[in-house]
PDB file of N, CA and C in Angstrom:
ATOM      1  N   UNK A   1      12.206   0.258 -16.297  1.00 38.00           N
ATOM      2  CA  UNK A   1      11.890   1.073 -15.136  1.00 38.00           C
ATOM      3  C   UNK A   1      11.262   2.384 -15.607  1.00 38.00           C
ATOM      4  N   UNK A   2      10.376   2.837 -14.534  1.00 49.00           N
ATOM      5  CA  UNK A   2       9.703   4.063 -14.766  1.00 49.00           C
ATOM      6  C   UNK A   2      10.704   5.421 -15.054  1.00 49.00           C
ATOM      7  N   UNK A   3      10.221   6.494 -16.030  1.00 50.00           N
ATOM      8  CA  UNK A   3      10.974   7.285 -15.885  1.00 50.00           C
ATOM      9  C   UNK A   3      10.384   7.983 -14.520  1.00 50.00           C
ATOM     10  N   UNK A   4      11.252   8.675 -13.769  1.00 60.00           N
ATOM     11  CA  UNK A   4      10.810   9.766 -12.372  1.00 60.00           C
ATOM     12  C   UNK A   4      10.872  11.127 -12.244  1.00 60.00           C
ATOM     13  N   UNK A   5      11.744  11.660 -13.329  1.00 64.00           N
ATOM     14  CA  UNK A   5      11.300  13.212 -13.436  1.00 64.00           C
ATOM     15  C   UNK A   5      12.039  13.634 -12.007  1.00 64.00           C
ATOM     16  N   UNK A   6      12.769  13.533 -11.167  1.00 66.00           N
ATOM     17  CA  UNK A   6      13.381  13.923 -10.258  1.00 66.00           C
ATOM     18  C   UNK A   6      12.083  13.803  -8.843  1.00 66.00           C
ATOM     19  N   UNK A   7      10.782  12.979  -9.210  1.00 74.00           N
ATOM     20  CA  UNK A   7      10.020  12.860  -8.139  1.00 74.00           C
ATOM     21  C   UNK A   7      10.487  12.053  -7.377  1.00 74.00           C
ATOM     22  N   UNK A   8      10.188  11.754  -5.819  1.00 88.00           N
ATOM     23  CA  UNK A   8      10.270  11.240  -5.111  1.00 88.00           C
ATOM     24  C   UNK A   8       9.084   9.933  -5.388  1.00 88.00           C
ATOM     25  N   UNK A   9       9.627   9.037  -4.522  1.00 92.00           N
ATOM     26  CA  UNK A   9       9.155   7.672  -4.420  1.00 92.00           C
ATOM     27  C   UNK A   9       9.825   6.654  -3.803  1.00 92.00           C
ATOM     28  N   UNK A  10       8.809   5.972  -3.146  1.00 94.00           N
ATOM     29  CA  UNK A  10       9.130   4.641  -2.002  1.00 94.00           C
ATOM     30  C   UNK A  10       9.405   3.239  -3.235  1.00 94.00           C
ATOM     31  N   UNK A  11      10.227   2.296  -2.819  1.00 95.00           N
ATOM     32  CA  UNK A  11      10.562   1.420  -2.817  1.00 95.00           C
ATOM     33  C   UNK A  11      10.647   0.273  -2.032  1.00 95.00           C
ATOM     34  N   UNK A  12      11.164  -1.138  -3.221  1.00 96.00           N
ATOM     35  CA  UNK A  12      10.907  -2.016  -1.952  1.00 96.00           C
ATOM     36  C   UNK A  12      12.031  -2.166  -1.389  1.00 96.00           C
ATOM     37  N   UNK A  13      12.049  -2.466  -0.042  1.00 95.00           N
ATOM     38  CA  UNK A  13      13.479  -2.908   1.002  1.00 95.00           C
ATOM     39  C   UNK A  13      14.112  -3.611   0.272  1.00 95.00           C
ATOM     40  N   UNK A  14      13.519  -4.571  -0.129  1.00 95.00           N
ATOM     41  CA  UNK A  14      14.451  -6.391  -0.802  1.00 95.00           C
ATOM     42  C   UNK A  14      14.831  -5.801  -1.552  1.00 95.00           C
ATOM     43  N   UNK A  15      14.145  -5.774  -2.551  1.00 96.00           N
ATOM     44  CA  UNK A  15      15.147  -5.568  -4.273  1.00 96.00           C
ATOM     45  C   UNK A  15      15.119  -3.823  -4.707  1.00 96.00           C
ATOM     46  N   UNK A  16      14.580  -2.685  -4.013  1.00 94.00           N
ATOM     47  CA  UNK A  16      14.601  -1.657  -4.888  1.00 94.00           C
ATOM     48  C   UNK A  16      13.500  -1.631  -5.824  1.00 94.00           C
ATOM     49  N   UNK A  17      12.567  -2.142  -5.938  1.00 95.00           N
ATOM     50  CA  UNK A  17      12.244  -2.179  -7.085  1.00 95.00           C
ATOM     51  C   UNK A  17      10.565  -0.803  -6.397  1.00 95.00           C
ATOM     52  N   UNK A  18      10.888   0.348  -7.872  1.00 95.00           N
ATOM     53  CA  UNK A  18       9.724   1.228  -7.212  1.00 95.00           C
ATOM     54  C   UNK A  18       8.319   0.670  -6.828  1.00 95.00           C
ATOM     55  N   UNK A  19       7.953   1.126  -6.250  1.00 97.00           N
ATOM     56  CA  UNK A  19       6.274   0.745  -5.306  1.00 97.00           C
ATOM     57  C   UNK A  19       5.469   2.358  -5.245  1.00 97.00           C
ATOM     58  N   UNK A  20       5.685   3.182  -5.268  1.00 96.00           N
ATOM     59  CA  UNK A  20       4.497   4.283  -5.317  1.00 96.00           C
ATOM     60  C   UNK A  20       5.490   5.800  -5.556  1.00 96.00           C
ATOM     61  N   UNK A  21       4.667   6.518  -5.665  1.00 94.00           N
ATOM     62  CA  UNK A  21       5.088   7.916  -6.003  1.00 94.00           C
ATOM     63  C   UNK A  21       4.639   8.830  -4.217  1.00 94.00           C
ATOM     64  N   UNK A  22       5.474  10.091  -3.944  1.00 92.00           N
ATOM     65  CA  UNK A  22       5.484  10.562  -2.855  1.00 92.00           C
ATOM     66  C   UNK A  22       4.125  11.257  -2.920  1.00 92.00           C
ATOM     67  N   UNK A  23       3.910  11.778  -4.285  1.00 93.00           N
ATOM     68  CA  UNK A  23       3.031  12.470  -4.801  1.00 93.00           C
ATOM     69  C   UNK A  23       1.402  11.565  -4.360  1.00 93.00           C
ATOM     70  N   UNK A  24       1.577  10.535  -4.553  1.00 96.00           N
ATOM     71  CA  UNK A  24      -0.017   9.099  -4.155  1.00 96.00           C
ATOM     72  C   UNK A  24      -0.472   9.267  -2.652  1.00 96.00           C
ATOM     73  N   UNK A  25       0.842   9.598  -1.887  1.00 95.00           N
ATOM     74  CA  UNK A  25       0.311   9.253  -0.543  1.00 95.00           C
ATOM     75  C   UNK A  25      -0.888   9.525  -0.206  1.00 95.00           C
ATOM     76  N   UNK A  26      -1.244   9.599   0.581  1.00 97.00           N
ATOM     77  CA  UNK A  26      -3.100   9.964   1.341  1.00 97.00           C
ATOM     78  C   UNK A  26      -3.134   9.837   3.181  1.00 97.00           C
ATOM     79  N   UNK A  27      -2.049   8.945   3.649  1.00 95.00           N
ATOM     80  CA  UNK A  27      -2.150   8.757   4.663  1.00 95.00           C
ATOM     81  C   UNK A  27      -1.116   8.001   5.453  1.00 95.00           C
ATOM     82  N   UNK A  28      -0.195   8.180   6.540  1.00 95.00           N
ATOM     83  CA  UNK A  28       0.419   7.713   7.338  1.00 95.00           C
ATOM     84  C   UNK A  28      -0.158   7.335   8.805  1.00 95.00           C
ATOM     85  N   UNK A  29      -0.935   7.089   8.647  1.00 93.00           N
ATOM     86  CA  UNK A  29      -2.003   7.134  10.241  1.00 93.00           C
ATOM     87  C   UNK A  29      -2.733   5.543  10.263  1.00 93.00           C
ATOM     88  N   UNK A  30      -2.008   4.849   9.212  1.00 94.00           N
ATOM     89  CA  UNK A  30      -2.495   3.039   9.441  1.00 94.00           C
ATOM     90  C   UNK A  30      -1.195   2.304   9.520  1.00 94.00           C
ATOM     91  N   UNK A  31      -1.973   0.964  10.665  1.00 92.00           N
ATOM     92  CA  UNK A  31      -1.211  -0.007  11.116  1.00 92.00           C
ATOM     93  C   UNK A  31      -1.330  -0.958  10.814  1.00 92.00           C
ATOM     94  N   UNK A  32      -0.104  -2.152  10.322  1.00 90.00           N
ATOM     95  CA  UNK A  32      -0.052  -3.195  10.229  1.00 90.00           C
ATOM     96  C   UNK A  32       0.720  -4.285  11.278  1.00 90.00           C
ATOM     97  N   UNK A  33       0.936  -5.481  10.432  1.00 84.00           N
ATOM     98  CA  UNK A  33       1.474  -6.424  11.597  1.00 84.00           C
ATOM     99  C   UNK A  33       2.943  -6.081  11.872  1.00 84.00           C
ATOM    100  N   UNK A  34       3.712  -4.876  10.843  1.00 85.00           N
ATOM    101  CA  UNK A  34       4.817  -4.696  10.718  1.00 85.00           C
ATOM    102  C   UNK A  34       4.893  -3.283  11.589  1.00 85.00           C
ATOM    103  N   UNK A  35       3.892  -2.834  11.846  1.00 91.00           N
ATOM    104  CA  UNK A  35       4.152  -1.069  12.809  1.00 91.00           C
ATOM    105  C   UNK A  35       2.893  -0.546  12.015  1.00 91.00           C
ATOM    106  N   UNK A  36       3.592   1.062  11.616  1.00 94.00           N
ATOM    107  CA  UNK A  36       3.133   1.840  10.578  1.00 94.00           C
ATOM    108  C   UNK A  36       3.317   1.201   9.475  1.00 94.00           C
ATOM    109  N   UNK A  37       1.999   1.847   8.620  1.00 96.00           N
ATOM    110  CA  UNK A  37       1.763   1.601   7.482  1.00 96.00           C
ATOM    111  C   UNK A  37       1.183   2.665   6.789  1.00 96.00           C
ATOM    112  N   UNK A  38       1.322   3.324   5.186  1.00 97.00           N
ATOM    113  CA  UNK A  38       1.349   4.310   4.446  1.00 97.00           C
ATOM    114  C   UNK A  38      -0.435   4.199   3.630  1.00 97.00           C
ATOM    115  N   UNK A  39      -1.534   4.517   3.108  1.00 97.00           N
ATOM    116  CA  UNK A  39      -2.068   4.394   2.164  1.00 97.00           C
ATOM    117  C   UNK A  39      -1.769   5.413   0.674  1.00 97.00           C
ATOM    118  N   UNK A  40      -1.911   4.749   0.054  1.00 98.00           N
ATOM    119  CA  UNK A  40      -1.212   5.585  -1.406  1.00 98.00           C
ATOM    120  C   UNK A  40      -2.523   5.247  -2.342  1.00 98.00           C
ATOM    121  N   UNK A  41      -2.906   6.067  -3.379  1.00 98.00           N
ATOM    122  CA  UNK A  41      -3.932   6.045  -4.169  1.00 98.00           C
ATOM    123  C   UNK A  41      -3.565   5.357  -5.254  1.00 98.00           C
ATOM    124  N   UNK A  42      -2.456   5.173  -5.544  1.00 97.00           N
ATOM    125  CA  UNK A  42      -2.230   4.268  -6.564  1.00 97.00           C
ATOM    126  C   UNK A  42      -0.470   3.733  -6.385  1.00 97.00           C
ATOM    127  N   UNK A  43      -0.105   2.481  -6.696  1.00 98.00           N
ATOM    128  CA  UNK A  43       0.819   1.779  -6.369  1.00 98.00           C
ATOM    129  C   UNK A  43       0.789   0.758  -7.657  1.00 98.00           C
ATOM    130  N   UNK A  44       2.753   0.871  -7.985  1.00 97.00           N
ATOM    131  CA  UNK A  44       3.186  -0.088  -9.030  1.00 97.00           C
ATOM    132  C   UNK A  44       3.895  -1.161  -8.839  1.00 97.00           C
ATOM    133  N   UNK A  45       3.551  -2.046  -9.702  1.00 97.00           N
ATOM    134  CA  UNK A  45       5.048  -2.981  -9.617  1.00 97.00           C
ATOM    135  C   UNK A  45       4.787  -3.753  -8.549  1.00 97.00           C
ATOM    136  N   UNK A  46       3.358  -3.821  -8.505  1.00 98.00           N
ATOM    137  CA  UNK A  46       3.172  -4.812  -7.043  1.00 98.00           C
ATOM    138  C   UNK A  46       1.909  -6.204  -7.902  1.00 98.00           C
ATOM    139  N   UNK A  47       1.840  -7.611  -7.470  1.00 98.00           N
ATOM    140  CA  UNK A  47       0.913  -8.079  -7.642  1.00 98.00           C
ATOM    141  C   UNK A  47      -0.236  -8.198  -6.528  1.00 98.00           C
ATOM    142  N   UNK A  48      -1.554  -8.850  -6.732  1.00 98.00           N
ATOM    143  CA  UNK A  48      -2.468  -9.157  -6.134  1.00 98.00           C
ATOM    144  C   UNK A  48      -2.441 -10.166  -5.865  1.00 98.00           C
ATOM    145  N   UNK A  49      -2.938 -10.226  -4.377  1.00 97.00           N
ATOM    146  CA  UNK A  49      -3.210 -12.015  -3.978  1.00 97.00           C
ATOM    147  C   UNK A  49      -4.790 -11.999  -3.928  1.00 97.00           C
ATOM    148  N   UNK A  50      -5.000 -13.618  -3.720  1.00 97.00           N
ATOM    149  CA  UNK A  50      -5.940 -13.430  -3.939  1.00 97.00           C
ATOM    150  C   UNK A  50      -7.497 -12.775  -2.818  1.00 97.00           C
ATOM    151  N   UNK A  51      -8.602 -12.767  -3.388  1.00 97.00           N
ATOM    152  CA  UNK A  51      -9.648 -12.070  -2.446  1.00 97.00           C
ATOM    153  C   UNK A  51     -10.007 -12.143  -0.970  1.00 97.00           C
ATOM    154  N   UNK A  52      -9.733 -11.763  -0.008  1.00 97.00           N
ATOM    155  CA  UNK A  52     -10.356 -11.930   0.978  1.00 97.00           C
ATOM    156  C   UNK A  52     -10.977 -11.345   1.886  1.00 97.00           C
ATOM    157  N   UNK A  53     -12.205 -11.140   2.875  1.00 97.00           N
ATOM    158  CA  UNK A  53     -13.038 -10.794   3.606  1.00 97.00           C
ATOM    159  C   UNK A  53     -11.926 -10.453   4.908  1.00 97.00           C
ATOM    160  N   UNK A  54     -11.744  -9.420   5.339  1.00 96.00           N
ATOM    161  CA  UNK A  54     -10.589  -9.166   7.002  1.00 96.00           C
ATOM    162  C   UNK A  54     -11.818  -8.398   8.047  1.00 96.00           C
ATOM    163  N   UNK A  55     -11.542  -8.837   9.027  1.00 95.00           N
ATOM    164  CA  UNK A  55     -11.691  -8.038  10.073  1.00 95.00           C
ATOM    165  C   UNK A  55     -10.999  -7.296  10.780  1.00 95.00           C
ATOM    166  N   UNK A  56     -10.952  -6.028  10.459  1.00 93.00           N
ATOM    167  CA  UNK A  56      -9.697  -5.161  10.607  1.00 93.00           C
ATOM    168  C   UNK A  56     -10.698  -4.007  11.941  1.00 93.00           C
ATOM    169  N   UNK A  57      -9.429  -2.885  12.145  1.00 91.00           N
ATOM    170  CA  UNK A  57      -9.942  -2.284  13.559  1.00 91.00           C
ATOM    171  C   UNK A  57     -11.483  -1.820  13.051  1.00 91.00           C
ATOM    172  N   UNK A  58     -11.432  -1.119  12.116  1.00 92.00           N
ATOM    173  CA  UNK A  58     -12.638  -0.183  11.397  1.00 92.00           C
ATOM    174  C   UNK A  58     -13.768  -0.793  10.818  1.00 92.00           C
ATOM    175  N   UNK A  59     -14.002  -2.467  10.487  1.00 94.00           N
ATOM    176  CA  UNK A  59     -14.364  -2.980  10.088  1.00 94.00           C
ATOM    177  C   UNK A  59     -14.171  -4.123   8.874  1.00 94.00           C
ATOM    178  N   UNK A  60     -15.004  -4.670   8.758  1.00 96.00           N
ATOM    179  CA  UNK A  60     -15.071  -5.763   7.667  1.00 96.00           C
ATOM    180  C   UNK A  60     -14.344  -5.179   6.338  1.00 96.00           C
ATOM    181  N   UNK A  61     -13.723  -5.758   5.594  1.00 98.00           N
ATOM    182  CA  UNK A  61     -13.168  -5.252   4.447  1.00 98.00           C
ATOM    183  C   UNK A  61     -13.071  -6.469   3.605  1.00 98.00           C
ATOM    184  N   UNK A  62     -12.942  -6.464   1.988  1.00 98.00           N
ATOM    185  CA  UNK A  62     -12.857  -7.125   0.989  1.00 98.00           C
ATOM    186  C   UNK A  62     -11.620  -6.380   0.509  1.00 98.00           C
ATOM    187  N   UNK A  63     -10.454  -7.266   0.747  1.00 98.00           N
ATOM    188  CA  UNK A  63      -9.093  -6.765   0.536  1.00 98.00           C
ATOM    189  C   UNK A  63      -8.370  -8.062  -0.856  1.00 98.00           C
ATOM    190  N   UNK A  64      -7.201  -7.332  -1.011  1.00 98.00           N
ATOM    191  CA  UNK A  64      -5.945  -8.277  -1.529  1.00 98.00           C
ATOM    192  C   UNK A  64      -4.455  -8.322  -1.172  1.00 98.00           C
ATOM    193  N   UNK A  65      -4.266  -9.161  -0.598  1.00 98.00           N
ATOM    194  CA  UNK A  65      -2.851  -8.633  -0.272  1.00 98.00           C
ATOM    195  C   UNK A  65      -2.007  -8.098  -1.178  1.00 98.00           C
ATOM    196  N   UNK A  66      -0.795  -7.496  -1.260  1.00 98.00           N
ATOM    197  CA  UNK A  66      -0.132  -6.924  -2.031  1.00 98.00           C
ATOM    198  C   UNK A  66       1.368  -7.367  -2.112  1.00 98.00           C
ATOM    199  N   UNK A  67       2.005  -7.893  -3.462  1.00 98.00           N
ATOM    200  CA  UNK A  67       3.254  -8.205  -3.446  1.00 98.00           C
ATOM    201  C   UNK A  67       4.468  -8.053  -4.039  1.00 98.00           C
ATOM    202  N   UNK A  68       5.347  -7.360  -4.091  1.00 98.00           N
ATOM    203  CA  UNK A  68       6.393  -7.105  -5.036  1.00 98.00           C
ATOM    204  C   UNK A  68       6.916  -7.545  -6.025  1.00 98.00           C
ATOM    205  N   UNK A  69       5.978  -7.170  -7.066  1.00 98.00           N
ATOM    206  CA  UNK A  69       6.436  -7.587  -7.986  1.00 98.00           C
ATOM    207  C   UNK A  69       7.774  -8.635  -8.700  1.00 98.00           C
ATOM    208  N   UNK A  70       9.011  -8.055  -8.166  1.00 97.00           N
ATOM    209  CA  UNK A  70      10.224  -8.071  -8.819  1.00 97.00           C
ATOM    210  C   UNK A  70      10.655  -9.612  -7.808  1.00 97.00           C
ATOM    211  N   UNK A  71      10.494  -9.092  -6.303  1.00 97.00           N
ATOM    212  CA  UNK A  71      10.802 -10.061  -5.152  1.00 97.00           C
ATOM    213  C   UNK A  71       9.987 -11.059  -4.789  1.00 97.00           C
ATOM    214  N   UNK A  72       8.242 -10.629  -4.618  1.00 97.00           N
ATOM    215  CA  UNK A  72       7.838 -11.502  -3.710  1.00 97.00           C
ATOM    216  C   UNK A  72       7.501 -11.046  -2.816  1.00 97.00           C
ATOM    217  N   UNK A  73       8.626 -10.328  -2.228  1.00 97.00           N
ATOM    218  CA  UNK A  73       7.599  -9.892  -0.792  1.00 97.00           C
ATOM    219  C   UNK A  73       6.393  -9.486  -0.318  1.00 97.00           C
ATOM    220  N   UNK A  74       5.770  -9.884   0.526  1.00 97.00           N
ATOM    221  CA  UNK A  74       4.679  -9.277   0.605  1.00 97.00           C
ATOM    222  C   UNK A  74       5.079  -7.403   1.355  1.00 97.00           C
ATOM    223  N   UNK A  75       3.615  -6.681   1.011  1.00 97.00           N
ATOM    224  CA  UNK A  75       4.137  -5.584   1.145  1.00 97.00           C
ATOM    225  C   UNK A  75       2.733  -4.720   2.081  1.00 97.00           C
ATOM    226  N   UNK A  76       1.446  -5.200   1.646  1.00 97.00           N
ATOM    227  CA  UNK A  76       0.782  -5.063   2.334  1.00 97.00           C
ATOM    228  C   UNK A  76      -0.681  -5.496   1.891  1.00 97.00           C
ATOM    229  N   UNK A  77      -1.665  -4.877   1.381  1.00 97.00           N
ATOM    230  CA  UNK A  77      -3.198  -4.624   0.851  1.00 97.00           C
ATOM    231  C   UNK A  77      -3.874  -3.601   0.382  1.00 97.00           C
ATOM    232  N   UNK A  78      -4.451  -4.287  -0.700  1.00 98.00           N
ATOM    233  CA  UNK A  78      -5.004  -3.119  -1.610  1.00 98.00           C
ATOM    234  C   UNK A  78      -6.774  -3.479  -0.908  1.00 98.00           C
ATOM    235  N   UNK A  79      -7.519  -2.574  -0.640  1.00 98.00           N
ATOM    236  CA  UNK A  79      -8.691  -2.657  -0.265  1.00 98.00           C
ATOM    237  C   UNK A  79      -9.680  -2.199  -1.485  1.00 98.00           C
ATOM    238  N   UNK A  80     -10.461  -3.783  -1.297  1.00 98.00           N
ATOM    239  CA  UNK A  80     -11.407  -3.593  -2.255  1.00 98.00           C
ATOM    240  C   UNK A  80     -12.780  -3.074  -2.555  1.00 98.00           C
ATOM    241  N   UNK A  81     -13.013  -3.668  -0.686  1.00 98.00           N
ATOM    242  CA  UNK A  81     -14.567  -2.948  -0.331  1.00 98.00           C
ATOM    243  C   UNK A  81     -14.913  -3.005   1.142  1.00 98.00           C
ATOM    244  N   UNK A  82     -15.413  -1.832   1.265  1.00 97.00           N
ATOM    245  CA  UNK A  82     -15.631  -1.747   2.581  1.00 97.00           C
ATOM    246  C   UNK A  82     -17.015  -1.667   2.709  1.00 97.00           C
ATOM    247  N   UNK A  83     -17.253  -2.454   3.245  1.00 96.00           N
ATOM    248  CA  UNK A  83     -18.605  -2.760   4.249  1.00 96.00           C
ATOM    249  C   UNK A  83     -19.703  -2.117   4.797  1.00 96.00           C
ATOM    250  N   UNK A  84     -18.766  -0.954   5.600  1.00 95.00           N
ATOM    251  CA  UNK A  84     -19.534  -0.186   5.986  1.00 95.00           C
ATOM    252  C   UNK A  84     -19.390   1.606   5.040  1.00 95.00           C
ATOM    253  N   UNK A  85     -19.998   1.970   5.007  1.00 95.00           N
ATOM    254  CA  UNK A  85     -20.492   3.296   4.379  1.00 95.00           C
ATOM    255  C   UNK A  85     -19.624   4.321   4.868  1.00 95.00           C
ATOM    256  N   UNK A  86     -19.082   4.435   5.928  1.00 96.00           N
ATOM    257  CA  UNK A  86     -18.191   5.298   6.496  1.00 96.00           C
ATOM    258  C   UNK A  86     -16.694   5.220   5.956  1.00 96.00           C
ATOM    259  N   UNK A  87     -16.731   3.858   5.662  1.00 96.00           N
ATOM    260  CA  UNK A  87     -15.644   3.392   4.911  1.00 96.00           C
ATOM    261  C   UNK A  87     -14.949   2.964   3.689  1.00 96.00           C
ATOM    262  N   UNK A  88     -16.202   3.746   2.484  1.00 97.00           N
ATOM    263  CA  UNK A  88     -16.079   3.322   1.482  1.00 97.00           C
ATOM    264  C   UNK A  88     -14.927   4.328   0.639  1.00 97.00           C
ATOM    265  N   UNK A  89     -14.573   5.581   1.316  1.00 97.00           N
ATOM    266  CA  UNK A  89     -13.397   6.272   0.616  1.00 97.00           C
ATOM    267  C   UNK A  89     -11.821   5.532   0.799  1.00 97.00           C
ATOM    268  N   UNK A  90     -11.808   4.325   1.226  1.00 97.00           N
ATOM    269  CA  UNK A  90     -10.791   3.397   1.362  1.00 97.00           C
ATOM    270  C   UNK A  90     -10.658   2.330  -0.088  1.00 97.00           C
ATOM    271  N   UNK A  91     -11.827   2.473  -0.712  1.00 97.00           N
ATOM    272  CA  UNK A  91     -11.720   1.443  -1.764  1.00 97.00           C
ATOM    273  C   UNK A  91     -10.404   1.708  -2.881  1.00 97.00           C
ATOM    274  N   UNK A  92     -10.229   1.193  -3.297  1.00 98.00           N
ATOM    275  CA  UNK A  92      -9.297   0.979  -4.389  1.00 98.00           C
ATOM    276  C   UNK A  92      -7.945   1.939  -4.125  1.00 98.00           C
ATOM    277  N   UNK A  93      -7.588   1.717  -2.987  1.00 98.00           N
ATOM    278  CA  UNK A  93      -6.197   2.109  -2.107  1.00 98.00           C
ATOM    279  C   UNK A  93      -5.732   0.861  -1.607  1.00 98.00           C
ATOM    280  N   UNK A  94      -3.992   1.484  -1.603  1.00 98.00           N
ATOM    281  CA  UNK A  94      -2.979   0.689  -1.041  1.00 98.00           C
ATOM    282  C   UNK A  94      -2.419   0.948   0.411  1.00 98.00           C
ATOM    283  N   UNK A  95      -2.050   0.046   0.992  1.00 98.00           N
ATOM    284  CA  UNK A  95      -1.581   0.009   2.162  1.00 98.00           C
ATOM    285  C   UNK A  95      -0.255  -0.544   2.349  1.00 98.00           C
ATOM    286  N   UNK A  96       0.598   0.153   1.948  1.00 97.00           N
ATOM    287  CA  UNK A  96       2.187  -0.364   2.204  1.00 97.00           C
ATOM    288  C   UNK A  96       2.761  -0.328   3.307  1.00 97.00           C
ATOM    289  N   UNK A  97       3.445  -1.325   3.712  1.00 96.00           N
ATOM    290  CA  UNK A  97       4.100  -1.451   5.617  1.00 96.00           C
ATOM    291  C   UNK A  97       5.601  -0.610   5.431  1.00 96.00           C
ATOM    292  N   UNK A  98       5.527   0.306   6.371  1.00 95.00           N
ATOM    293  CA  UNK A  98       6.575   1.281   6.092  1.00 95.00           C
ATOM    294  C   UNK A  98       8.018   0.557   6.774  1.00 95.00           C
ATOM    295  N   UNK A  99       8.208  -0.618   7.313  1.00 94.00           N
ATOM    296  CA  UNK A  99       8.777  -1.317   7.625  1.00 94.00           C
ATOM    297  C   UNK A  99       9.715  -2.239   6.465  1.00 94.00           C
ATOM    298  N   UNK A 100       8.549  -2.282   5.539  1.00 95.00           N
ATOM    299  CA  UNK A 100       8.695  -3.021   3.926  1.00 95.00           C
ATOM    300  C   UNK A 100       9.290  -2.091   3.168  1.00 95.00           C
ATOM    301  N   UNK A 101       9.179  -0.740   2.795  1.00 95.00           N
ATOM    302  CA  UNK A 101       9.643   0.439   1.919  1.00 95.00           C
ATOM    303  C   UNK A 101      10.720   0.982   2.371  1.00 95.00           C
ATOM    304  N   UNK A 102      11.367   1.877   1.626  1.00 90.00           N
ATOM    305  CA  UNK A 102      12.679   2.628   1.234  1.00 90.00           C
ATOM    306  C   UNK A 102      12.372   4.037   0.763  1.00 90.00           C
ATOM    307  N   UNK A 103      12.022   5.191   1.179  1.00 84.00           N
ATOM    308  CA  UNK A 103      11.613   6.142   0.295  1.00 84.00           C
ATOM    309  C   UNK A 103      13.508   6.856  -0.246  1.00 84.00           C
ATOM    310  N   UNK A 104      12.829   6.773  -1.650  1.00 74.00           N
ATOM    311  CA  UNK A 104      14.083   7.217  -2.411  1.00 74.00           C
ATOM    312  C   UNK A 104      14.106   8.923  -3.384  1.00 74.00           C
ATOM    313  N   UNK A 105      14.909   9.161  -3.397  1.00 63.00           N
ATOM    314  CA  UNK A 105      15.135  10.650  -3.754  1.00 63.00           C
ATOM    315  C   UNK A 105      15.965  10.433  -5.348  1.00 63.00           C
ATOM    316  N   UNK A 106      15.393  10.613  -6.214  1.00 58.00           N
ATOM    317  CA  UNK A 106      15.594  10.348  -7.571  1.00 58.00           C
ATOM    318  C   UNK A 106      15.602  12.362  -8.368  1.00 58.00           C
TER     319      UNK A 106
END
């Protein structure tokens, strides 16, 4: 496990196992199939599924889903490319379902 330095950071519901730093966030203002959902600039301990094309509210996207490492669970999507030009400061961000996370105080 990561050392944390007394930072804050989200986790997963199932197993605990860390998923991002408080410090990554970028955004609480996206939705998934689970409610709210978080974007974070960088996220651990999670795997990739594989590639796919979404039609999401904002547009077309080249995403991966995202999965917990330790558990399995799915957790949300890492976006790979966006389509449109308005939307390209979304690339290589995570989207965790705040439904899925635990934020923990270390």
């Amino acid at each position: 496990m990561a050392e944390f330095d007394g930072r804050h950071f989200f986790s997963c519901r199932n197993c605990l196992n860390p998923l991002a730093f408080h410090h990554d966030l970028i955004s609480k203002t996206f939705k998934a199939q689970t409610g709210q959902a978080y974007m974070f600039g960088n996220a651990m301990n999670v795997v990739l599924g594989r590639k796919e094309d979404k039609q999401m509210i904002t547009g077309i996207y080249t995403i991966a889903k995202i999965y917990c490492s330790n558990c399995g669970q799915e957790l949300g999507w890492h976006y790979l490319r966006a389509y449109d030009l308005k939307q390209k400061w979304k690339e290589g961000n995570f989207i965790l379902e705040k439904f899925k996370m635990l934020k923990e105080y270390k």
